[in-house]
Tab-separated table of C-alpha atoms and ligand atoms in Angstrom:
chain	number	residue	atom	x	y	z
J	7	UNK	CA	16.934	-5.398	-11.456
J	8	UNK	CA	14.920	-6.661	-8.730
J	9	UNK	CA	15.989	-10.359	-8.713
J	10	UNK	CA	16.847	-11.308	-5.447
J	11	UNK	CA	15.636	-8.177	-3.538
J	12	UNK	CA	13.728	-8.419	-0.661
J	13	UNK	CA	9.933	-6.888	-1.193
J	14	UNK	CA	7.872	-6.303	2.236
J	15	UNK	CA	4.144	-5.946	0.767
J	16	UNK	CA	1.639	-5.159	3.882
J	17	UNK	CA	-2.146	-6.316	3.940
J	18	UNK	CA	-0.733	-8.711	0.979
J	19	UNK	CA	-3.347	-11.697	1.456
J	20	UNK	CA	-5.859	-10.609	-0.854
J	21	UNK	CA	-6.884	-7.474	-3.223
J	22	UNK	CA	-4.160	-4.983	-4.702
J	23	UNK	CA	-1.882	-5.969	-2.021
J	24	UNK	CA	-1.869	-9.551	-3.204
J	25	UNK	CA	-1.496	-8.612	-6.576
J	26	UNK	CA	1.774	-6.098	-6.084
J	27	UNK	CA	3.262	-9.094	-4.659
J	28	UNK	CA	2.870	-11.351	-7.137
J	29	UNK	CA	4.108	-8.619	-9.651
J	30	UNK	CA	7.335	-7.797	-7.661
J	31	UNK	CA	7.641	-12.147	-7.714
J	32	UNK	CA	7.501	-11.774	-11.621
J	33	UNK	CA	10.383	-9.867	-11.413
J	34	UNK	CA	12.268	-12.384	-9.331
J	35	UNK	CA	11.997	-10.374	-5.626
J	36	UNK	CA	11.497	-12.312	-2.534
J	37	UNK	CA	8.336	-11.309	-1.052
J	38	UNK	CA	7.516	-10.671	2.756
J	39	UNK	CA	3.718	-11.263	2.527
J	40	UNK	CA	2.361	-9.354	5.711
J	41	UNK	CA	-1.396	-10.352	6.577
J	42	UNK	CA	-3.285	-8.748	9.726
J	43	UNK	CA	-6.481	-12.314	10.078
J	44	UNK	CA	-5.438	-14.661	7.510
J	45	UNK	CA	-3.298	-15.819	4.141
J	46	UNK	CA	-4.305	-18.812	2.294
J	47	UNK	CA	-1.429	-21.726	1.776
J	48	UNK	CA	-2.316	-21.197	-1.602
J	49	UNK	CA	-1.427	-17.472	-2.156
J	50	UNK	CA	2.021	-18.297	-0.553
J	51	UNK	CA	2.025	-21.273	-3.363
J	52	UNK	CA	1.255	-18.946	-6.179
J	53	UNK	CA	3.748	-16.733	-5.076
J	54	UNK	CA	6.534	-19.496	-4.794
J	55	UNK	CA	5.877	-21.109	-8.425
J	56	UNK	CA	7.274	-17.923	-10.022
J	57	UNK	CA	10.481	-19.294	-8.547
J	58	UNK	CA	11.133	-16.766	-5.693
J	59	UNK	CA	10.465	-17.335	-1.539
J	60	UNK	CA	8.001	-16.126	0.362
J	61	UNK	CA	7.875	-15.104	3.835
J	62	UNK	CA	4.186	-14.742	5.674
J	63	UNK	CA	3.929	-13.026	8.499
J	64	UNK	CA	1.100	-11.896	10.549
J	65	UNK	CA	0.707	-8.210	11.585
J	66	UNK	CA	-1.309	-5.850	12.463
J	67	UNK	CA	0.476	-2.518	11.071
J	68	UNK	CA	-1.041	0.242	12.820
J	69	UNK	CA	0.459	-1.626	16.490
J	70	UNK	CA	4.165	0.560	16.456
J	71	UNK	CA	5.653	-2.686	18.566
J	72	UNK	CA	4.170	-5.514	15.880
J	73	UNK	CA	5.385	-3.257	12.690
J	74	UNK	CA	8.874	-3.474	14.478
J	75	UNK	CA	8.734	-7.156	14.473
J	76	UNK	CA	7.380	-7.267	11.007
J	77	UNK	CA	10.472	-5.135	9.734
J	78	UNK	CA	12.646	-6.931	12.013
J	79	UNK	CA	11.695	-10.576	10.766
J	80	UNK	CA	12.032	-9.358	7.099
J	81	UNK	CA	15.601	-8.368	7.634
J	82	UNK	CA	16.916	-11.194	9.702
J	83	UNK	CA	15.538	-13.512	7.242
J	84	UNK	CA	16.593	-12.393	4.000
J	85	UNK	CA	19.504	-10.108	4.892
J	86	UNK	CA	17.843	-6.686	3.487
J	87	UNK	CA	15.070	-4.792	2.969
J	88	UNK	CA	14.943	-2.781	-0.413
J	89	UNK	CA	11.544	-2.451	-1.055
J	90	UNK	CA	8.418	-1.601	1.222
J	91	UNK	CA	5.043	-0.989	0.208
J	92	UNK	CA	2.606	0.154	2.914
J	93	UNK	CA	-0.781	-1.197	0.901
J	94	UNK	CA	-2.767	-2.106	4.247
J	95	UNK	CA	-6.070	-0.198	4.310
J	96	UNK	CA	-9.679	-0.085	5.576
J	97	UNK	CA	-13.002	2.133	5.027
J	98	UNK	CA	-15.322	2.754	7.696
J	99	UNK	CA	-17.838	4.995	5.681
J	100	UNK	CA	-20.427	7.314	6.693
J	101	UNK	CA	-21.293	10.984	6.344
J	102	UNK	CA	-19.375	13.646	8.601
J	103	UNK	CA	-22.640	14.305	11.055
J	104	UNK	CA	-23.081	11.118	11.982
J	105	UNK	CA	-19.344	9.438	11.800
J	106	UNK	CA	-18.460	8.086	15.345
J	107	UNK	CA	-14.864	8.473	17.116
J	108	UNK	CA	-14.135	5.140	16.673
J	109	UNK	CA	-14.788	5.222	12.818
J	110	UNK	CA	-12.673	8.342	12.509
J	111	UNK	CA	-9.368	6.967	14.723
J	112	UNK	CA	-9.803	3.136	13.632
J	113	UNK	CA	-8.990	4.831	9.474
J	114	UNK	CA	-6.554	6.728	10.925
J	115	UNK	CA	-4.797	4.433	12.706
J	116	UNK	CA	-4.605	1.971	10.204
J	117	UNK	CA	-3.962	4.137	7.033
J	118	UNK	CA	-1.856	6.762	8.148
J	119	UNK	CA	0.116	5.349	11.358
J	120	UNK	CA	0.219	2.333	10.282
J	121	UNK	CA	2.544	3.715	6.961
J	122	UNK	CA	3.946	5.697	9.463
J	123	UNK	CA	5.174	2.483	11.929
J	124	UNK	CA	6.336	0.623	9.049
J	125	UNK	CA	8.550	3.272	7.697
J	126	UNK	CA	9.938	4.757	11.059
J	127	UNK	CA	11.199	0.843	11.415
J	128	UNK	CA	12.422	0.567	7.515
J	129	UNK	CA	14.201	3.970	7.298
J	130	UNK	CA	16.899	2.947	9.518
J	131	UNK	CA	17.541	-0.019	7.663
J	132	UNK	CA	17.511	1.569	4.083
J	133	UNK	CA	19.671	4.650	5.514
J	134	UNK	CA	22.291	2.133	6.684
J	135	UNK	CA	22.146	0.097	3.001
J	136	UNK	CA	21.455	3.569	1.679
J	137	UNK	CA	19.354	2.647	-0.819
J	138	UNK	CA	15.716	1.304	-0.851
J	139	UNK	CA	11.756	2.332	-1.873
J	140	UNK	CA	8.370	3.412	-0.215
J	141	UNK	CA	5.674	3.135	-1.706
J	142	UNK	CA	2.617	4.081	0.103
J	143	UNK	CA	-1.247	3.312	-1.660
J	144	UNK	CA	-2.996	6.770	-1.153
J	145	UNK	CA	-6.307	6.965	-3.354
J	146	UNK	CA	-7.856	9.836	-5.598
J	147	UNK	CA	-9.667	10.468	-2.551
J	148	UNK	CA	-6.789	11.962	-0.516
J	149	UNK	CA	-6.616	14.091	-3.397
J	150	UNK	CA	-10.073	15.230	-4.364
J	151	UNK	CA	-11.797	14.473	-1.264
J	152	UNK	CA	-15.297	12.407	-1.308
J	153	UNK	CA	-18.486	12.873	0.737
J	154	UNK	CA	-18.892	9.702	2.899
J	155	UNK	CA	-15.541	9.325	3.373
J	156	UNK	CA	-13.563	12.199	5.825
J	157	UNK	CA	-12.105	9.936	7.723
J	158	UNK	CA	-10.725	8.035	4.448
J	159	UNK	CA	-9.922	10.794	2.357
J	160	UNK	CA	-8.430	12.769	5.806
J	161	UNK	CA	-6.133	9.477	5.589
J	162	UNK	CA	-5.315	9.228	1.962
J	163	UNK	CA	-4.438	12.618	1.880
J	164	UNK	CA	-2.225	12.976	5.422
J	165	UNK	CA	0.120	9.685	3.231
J	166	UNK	CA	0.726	12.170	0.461
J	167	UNK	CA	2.224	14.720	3.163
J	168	UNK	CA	3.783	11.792	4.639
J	169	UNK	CA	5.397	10.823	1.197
J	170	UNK	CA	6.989	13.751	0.616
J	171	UNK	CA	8.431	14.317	3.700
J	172	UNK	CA	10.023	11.106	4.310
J	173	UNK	CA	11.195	11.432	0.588
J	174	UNK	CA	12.722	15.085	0.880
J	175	UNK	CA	14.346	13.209	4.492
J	176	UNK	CA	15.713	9.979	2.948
J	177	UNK	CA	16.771	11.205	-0.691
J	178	UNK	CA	20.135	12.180	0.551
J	179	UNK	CA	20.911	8.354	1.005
J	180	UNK	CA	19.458	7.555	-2.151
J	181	UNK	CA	16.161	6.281	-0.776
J	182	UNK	CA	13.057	7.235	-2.845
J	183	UNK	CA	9.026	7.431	-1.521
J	184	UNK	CA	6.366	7.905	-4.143
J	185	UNK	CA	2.423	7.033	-3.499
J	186	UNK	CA	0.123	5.794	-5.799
J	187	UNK	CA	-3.689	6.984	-5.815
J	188	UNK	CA	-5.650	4.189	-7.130
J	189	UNK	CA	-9.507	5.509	-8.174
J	190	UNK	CA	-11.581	2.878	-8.662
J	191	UNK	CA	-10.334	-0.815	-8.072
J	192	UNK	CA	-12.302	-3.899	-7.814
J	193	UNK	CA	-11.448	-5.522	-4.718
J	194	UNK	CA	-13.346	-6.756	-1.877
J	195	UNK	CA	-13.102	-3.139	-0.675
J	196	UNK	CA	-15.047	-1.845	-3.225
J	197	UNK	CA	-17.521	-5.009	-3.973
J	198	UNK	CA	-19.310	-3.897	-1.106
J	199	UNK	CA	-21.013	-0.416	-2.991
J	200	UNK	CA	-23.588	-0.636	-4.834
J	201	UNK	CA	-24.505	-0.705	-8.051
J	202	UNK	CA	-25.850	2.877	-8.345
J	203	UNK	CA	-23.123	4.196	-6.640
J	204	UNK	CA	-20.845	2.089	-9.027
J	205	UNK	CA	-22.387	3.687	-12.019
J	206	UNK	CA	-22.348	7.033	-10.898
J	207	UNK	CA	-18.293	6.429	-10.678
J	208	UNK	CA	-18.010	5.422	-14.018
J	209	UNK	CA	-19.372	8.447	-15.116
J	210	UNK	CA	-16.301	10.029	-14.070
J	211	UNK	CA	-13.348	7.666	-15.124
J	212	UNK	CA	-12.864	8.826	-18.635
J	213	UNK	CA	-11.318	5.414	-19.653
J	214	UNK	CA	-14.729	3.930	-19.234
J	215	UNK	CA	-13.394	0.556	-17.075
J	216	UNK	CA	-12.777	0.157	-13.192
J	217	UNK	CA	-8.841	-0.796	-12.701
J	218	UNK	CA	-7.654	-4.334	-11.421
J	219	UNK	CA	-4.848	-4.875	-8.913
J	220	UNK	CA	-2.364	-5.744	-11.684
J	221	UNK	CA	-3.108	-2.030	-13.142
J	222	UNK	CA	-1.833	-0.751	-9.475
J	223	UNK	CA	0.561	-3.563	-9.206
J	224	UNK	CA	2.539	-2.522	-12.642
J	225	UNK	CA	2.478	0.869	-11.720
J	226	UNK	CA	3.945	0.229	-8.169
J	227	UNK	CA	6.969	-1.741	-9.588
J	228	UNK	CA	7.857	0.389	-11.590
J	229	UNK	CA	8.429	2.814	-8.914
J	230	UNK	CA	10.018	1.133	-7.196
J	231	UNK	CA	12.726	0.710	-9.946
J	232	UNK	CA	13.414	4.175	-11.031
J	233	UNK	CA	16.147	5.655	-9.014
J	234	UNK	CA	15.145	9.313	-9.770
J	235	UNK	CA	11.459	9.636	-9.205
J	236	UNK	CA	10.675	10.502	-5.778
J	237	UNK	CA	8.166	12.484	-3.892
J	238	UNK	CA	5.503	12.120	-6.732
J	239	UNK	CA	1.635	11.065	-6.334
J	240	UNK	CA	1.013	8.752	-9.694
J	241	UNK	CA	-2.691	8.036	-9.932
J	242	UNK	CA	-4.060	5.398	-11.659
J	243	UNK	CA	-7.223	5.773	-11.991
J	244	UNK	CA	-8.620	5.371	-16.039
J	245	UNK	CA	-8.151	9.307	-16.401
J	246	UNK	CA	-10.478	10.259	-13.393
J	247	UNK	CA	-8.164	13.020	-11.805
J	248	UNK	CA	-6.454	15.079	-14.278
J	249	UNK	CA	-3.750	17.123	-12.041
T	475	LIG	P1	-8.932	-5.007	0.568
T	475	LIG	O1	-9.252	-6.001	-0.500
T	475	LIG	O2	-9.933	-4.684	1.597
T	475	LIG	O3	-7.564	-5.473	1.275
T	475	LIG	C1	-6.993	-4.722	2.309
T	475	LIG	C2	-5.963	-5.587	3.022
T	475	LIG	O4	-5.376	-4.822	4.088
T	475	LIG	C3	-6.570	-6.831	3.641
T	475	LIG	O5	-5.784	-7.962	3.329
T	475	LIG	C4	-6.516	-6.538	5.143
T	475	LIG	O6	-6.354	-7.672	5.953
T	475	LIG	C5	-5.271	-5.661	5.222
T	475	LIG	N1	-5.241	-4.895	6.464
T	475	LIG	C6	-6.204	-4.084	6.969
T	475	LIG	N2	-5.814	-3.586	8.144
T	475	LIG	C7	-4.588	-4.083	8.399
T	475	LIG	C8	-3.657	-3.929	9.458
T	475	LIG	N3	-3.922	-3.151	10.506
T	475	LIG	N4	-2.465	-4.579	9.384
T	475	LIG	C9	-2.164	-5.378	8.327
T	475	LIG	N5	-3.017	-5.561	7.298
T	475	LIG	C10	-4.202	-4.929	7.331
T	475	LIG	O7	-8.520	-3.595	-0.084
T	475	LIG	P2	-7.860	-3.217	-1.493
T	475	LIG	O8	-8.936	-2.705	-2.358
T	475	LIG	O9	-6.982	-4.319	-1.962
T	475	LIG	O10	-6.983	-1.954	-1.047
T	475	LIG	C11	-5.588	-1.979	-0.831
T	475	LIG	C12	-5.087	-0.556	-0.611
T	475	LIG	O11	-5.393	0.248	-1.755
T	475	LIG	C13	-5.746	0.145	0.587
T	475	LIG	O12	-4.816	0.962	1.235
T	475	LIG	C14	-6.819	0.979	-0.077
T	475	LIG	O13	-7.175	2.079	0.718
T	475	LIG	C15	-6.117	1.393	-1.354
T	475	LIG	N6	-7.047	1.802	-2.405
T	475	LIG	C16	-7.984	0.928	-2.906
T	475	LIG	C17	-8.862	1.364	-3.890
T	475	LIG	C18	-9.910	0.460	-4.514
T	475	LIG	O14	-10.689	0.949	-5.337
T	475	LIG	N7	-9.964	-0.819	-4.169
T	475	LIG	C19	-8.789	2.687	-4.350
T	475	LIG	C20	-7.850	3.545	-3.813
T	475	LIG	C21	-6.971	3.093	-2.846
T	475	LIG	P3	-7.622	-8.313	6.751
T	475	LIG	O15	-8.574	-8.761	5.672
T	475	LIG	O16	-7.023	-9.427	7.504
T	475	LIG	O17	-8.169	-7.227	7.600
């Protein structure tokens, strides 16, 4: 079903993002690997050996004018765009009182207008094929909220509002937008807590593991290949948020 379709994966280098690409590749879709400082020769190779190309290109999301040219390159290269996942994130942690400006905007930016550039570009594209999938990575944070982290969870939380609207907007042309809310991942984003704090989160995931990328990555796929799930927040998170 997703054999030759084109798959536009942002912040792809590394992480989650890295691994949804590789699981879209499984499933024979040519990839558009967007990176913001750098992609290794050998995550494009990985990505080719499961027989499918692979386009890199370099990015930085939350600039409207560069997530035009991102959108613009996928499309005059492969012809379409049917799939986009908006998976390009940061943290810039720290407790309310003492959170700067710059902390607070640079999340923003990044998380939530970044999604925002990338599908304003993609929507005309997948209205005029009228068909196509967002999928944007919000977190379990967006949803329950988590001390340390307004500017993150203010984020993660403004994509699910996002979601849904451009999902109640595009539906009509048979264009779907879901988010995922990943709890706890390891990643490089979350290598960087410590162990304490690591422990104190496994408290709360029921399933008693942390998830991997693949976990997200199997999740986001399938998304993106049922035709009549839209507007919907799946977690995946071993259990810890029980809506
Ligand atoms: P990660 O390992 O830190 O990777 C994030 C990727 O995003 C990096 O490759 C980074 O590139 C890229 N990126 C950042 N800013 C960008 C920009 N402006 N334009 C293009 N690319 C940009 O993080 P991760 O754990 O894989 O997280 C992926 C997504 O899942 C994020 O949206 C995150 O918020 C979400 N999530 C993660 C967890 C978790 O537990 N890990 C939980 C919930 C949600 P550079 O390295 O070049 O900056």
């Amino acid at each position: 079903m997703l054999k030759g379709k084109t798959v536009l994966v942002t912040g792809a280098a590394k992480g989650i993002g890295k691994a949804i690409a590789l699981e879209f590749a499984k499933d024979g879709a040519n990839i558009v690997l967007n990176y913001r400082s750098n992609v290794d020769d050998e995550t494009i190779k990985e990505i080719e050996a499961l027989g499918v190309q692979c386009l890199a290109v370099k990015a930085d999301v939350s600039d409207f004018a560069e997530a035009e040219k991102l959108i613009k390159e996928a499309k005059a290269h492969f012809g379409s765009l049917d799939v986009l996942v908006n998976n390009a994130g940061i943290t810039r942690d720290g407790l309310i009182m003492r959170m700067s400006e710059d902390d607070f905007d640079s999340v923003l930016k990044i998380n939530l207008k970044g999604a925002f550039n990338t599908i304003r570009h993609a929507s005309s594209i997948m209205l005029k094929q009228r068909s196509g999938a967002i999928i944007n990575l919000s977190s379990v944070v967006g949803i329950i909220g988590n001390a340390g982290q307004a500017n993150y969870a203010a984020s993660k939380a403004g994509l699910i509002g996002l979601t849904k609207s451009t999902a109640r907007e595009l539906a009509a042309r048979g264009i779907t937008c879901n988010a995922i809310a990943p709890g706890f991942i390891s990643t490089d984003m979350t290598a960087v807590l410590s162990d304490e704090v690591k422990e104190q989160m496994m408290c709360n995931i029921p399933l008693k593991a942390f998830g991997t990328g693949e976990d997200v990555a199997k999740a986001v796929v399938f998304l993106a290949k049922n035709r009549y799930i839209t507007g919907q927040v799946l977690n995946v998170d071993g259990g810890m948020v029980m809506n």
